[in-house]
PDB file of C-alpha atoms in Angstrom:
ATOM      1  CA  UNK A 529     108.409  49.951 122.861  1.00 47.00           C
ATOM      2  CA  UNK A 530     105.280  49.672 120.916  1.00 47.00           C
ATOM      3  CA  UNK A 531     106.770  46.618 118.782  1.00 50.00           C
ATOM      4  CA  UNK A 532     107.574  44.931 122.467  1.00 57.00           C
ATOM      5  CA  UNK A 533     103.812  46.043 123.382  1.00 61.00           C
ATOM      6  CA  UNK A 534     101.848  45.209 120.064  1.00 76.00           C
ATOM      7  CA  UNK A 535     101.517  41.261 121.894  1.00 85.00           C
ATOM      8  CA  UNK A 536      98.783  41.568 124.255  1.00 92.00           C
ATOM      9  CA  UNK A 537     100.079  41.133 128.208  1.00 94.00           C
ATOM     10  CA  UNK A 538      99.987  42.545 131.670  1.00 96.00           C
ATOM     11  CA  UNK A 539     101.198  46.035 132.166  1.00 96.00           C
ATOM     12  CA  UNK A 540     105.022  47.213 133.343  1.00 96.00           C
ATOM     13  CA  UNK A 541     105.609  49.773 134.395  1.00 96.00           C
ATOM     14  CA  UNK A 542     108.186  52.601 133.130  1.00 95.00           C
ATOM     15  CA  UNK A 543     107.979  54.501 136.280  1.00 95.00           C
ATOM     16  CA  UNK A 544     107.646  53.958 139.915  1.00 95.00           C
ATOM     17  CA  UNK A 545     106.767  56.142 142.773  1.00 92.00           C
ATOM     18  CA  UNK A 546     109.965  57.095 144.600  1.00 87.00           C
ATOM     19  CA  UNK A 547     110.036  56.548 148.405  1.00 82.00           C
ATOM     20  CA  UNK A 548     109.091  60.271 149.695  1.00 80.00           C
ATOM     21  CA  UNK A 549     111.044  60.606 153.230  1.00 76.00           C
ATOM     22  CA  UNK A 550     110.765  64.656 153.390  1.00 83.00           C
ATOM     23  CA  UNK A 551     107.405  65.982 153.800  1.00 86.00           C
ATOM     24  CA  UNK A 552     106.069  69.337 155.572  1.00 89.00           C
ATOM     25  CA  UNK A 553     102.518  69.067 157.085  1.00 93.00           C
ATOM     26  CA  UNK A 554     100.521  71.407 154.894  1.00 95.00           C
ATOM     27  CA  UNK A 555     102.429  70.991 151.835  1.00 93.00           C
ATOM     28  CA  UNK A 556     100.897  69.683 148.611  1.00 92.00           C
ATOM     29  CA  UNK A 557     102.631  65.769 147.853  1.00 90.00           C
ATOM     30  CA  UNK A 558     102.671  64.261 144.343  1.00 90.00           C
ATOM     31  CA  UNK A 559     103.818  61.046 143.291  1.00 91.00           C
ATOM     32  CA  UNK A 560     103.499  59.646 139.735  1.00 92.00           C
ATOM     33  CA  UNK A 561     103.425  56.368 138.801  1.00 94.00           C
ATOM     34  CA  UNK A 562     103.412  55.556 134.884  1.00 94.00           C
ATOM     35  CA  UNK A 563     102.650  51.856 132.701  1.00 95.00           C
ATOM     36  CA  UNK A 564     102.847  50.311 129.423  1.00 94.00           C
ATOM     37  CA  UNK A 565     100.304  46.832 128.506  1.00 94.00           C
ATOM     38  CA  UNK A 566      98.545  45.560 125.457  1.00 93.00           C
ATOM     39  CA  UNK A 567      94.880  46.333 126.154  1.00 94.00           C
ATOM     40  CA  UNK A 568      96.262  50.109 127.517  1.00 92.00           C
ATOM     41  CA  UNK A 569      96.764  49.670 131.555  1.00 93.00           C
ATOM     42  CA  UNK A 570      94.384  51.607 134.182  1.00 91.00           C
ATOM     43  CA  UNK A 571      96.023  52.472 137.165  1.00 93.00           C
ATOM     44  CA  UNK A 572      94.402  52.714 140.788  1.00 94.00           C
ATOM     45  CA  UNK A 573      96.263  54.177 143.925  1.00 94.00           C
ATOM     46  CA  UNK A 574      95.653  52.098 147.794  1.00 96.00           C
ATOM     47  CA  UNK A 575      97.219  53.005 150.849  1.00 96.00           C
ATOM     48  CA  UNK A 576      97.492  50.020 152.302  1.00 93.00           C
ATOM     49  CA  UNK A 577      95.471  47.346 151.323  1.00 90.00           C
ATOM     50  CA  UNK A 578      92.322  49.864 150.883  1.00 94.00           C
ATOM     51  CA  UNK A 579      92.060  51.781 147.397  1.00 93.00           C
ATOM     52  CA  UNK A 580      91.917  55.546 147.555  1.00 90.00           C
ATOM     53  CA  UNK A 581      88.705  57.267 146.655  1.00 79.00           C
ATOM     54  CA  UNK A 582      90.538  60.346 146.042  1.00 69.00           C
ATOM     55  CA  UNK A 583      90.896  62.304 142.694  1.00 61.00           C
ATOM     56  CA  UNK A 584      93.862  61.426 140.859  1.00 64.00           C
ATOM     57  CA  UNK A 585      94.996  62.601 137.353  1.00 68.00           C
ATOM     58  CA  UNK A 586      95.395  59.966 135.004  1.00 71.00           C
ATOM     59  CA  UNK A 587      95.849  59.777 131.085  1.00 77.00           C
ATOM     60  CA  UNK A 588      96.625  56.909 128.359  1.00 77.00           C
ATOM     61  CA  UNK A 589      98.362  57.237 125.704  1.00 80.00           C
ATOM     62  CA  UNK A 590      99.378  54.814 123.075  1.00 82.00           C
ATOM     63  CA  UNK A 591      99.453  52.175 125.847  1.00 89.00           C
ATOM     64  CA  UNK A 592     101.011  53.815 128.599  1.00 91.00           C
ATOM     65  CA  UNK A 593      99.121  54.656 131.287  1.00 92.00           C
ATOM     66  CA  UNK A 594     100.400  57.692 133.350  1.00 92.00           C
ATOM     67  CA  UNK A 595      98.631  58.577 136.773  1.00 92.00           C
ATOM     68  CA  UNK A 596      99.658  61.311 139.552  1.00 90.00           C
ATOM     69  CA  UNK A 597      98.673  61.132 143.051  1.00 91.00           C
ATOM     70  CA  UNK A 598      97.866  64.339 144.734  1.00 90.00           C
ATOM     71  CA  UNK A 599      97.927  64.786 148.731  1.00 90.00           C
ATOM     72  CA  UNK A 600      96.871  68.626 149.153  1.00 90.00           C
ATOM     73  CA  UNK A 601      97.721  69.667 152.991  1.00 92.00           C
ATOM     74  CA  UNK A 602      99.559  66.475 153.639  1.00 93.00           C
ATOM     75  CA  UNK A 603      99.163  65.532 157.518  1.00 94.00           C
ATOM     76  CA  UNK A 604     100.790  62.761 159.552  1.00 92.00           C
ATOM     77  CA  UNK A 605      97.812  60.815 159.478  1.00 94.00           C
ATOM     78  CA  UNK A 606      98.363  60.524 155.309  1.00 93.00           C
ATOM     79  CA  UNK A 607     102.059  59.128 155.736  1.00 93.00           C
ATOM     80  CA  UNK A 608     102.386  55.011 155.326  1.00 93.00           C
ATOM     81  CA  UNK A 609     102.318  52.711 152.585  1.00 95.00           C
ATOM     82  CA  UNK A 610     100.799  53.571 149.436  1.00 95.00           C
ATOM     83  CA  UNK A 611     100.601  50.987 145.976  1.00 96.00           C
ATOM     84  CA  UNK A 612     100.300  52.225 142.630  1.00 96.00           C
ATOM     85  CA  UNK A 613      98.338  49.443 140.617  1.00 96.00           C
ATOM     86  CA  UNK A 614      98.383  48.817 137.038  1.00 96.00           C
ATOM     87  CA  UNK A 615      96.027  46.574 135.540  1.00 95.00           C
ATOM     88  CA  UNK A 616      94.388  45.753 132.472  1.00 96.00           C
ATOM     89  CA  UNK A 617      92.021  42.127 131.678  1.00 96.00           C
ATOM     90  CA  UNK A 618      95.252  40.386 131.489  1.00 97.00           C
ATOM     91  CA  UNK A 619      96.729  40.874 134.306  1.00 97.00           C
ATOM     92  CA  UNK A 620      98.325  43.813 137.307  1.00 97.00           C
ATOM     93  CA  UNK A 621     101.023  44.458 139.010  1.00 97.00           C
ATOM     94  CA  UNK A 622     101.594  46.973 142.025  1.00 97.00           C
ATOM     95  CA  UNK A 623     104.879  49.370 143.222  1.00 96.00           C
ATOM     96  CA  UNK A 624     104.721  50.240 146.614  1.00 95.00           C
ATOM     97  CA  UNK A 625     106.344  53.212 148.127  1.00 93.00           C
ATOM     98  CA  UNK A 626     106.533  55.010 151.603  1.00 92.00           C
ATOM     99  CA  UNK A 627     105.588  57.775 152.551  1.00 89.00           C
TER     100      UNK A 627
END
């Protein structure tokens, strides 16, 4: 991948949130989104169309960008659409999922 990646571009990504159609009120939800670019990627969560000021966990490493989304005492009012959103000064793309 890092011959592919050495050419500067917008991100991909490697993985996408999966839809989540199981959750308990007051359990903890994670989803994990994870991207590859030339620059490195930055990712950004929205649910949707307004980004999430939330804390999220995010590292890069040797371009890929790898982010986790943390819900802690998930309530009704958190399900709906949420967009993981990789972008770098080329370019972004976005993978939504339900939840």
């Amino acid at each position: 991948m890092s011959i592919i990646y050495s050419i500067p571009g917008p991100p991909a990504f490697l993985l996408t949130p999966s839809e989540i159609r199981d959750v308990v009120e007051g359990e903890v939800l994670t989803v994990e989104c994870q991207a590859i670019a030339n620059p490195p990627p930055s990712i950004i969560w929205m649910k949707e169309s307004s980004i999430l000021n939330i804390s999220t966990s995010e590292s890069v490493q040797d371009r890929i960008a790898t982010s986790r989304l943390v819900i802690s005492n998930f309530s009704l009012s958190d399900a709906g659409e949420y967009s993981c959103v990789a972008m770098n000064e080329i370019g972004n793309t976005s993978s939504p999922t339900f939840i």
